[in-house]
């Protein structure tokens, strides 16, 4: 091996259909990256082959990744290049024992969730305590990228500007906010909270698993539930009950884009089965006393049922169809049952804090995670600001959408991800003030990044362009973050997901952000403010 050689790994999905369909984008990215690296006097060699019989060159399982790293000199520099949604555990094992420099790279494209995949890997490496550098680029020719790539290739550190981050201290926090935080923290610890976890470890998201030991001191405990239980419970719901939930959504004005071919279209049968799953999920949350639940939903469940995305969005809305328990009592009527998509437990804990804080402060309680899918300036010129495309397949509540239920529709999930279909709960997030946050694990402790921002309206053609460049079936928020630019966000964020919630005004949002920071501090988390400062939040 020459001293100028860099070994490249590409982690993929566990679903062969996704790997085949996404391979051309990965291959094009690797070619471009290879050219740029070559122009700097280095050479990329793939650490694993293109597999002609499988029609792609991704590492597609944990074992395959382990085997690829097992034959590698542990001291060579490696690049993990991502243009697709990937399962971090395919490469995490190898990276935990790798001694040479590690660089994660993603292309700045929304076509497939490659940025999302890389951010998940970054969060997972951070949790695992593995040193790495990270970069992203649209063309691989811009100065930001090339300067840092050259530095990394030459053994120098890759430095990003994270001057937007400051430690939250709690000094001088407003008395009413401190008191609210104290009351909630005390309640968590005294009465405890259950997060219902339907099969944790979704999709290799190691970063999304919070060790019980870190949750227990906060008063949070997991109820480990199985998706088999959810499947069985779904099959026990009557057709009439499912129809009533469907009718309740239609009465609220939601649109379902139905077709006739279940392999390609959303069918009424799929929606009715999703309604059964919604009822089953609410009943299980009630039976086990779970304040929040997370459905892993992809592996395993996708081979049995339509996707749970519609279910997750309904659960996260205060205004949702009634569900009765065996005794005939409506379960938590008019209250969201917080759902954390993809069993992201960091998001689940955050969402419970958000729900409690916003309810106490008289603010909208609905909250969801989104993927940091992509972002761009608006070429129509409607705004000068950089606008993120926050987008997730499930869990976005209708209350977030322009027009609420009436502004929400449901489209079939892509067949390559979901063979049995199932609809989404789609919409464009309404303009408004938001609080964003992310809980993550670093140095063995829980930390949280908290910031402010706005969801903005973009012209229809720009919304459509963004949907066409990403997943047009999924709900989307046009997010503008306060005091954090694109590269700062990418450098600092330790997860594929971002938690968002609305407040009624900028001042209200500042108070909600402050309350979350103070609650998290009182619970013992390390709290970072991103793009906002403590004095500013206290001034609201
Ligand atoms: C369908 C995909 O696998 C998604 O689940 C993926 O893009 C994510 O949302 C990851 O957070």
PDB file of N, CA, C and O in Angstrom, residues 83 468 481:
ATOM      1  N   UNK A  83     -23.945   8.858  -0.323  1.00  0.00           N
ATOM      2  CA  UNK A  83     -24.947   9.595  -1.111  1.00  0.00           C
ATOM      3  C   UNK A  83     -26.336   9.066  -0.831  1.00  0.00           C
ATOM      4  O   UNK A  83     -27.287   9.446  -1.530  1.00  0.00           O
ATOM      5  N   UNK A 468     -39.673  17.592  -5.554  1.00  0.00           N
ATOM      6  CA  UNK A 468     -39.192  16.789  -6.679  1.00  0.00           C
ATOM      7  C   UNK A 468     -37.736  16.382  -6.520  1.00  0.00           C
ATOM      8  O   UNK A 468     -37.312  15.346  -7.021  1.00  0.00           O
ATOM      9  N   UNK A 481     -32.804  28.819  10.209  1.00  0.00           N
ATOM     10  CA  UNK A 481     -32.299  28.765  11.577  1.00  0.00           C
ATOM     11  C   UNK A 481     -31.667  30.097  11.978  1.00  0.00           C
ATOM     12  O   UNK A 481     -30.935  30.715  11.191  1.00  0.00           O
TER      13      UNK A 481
END
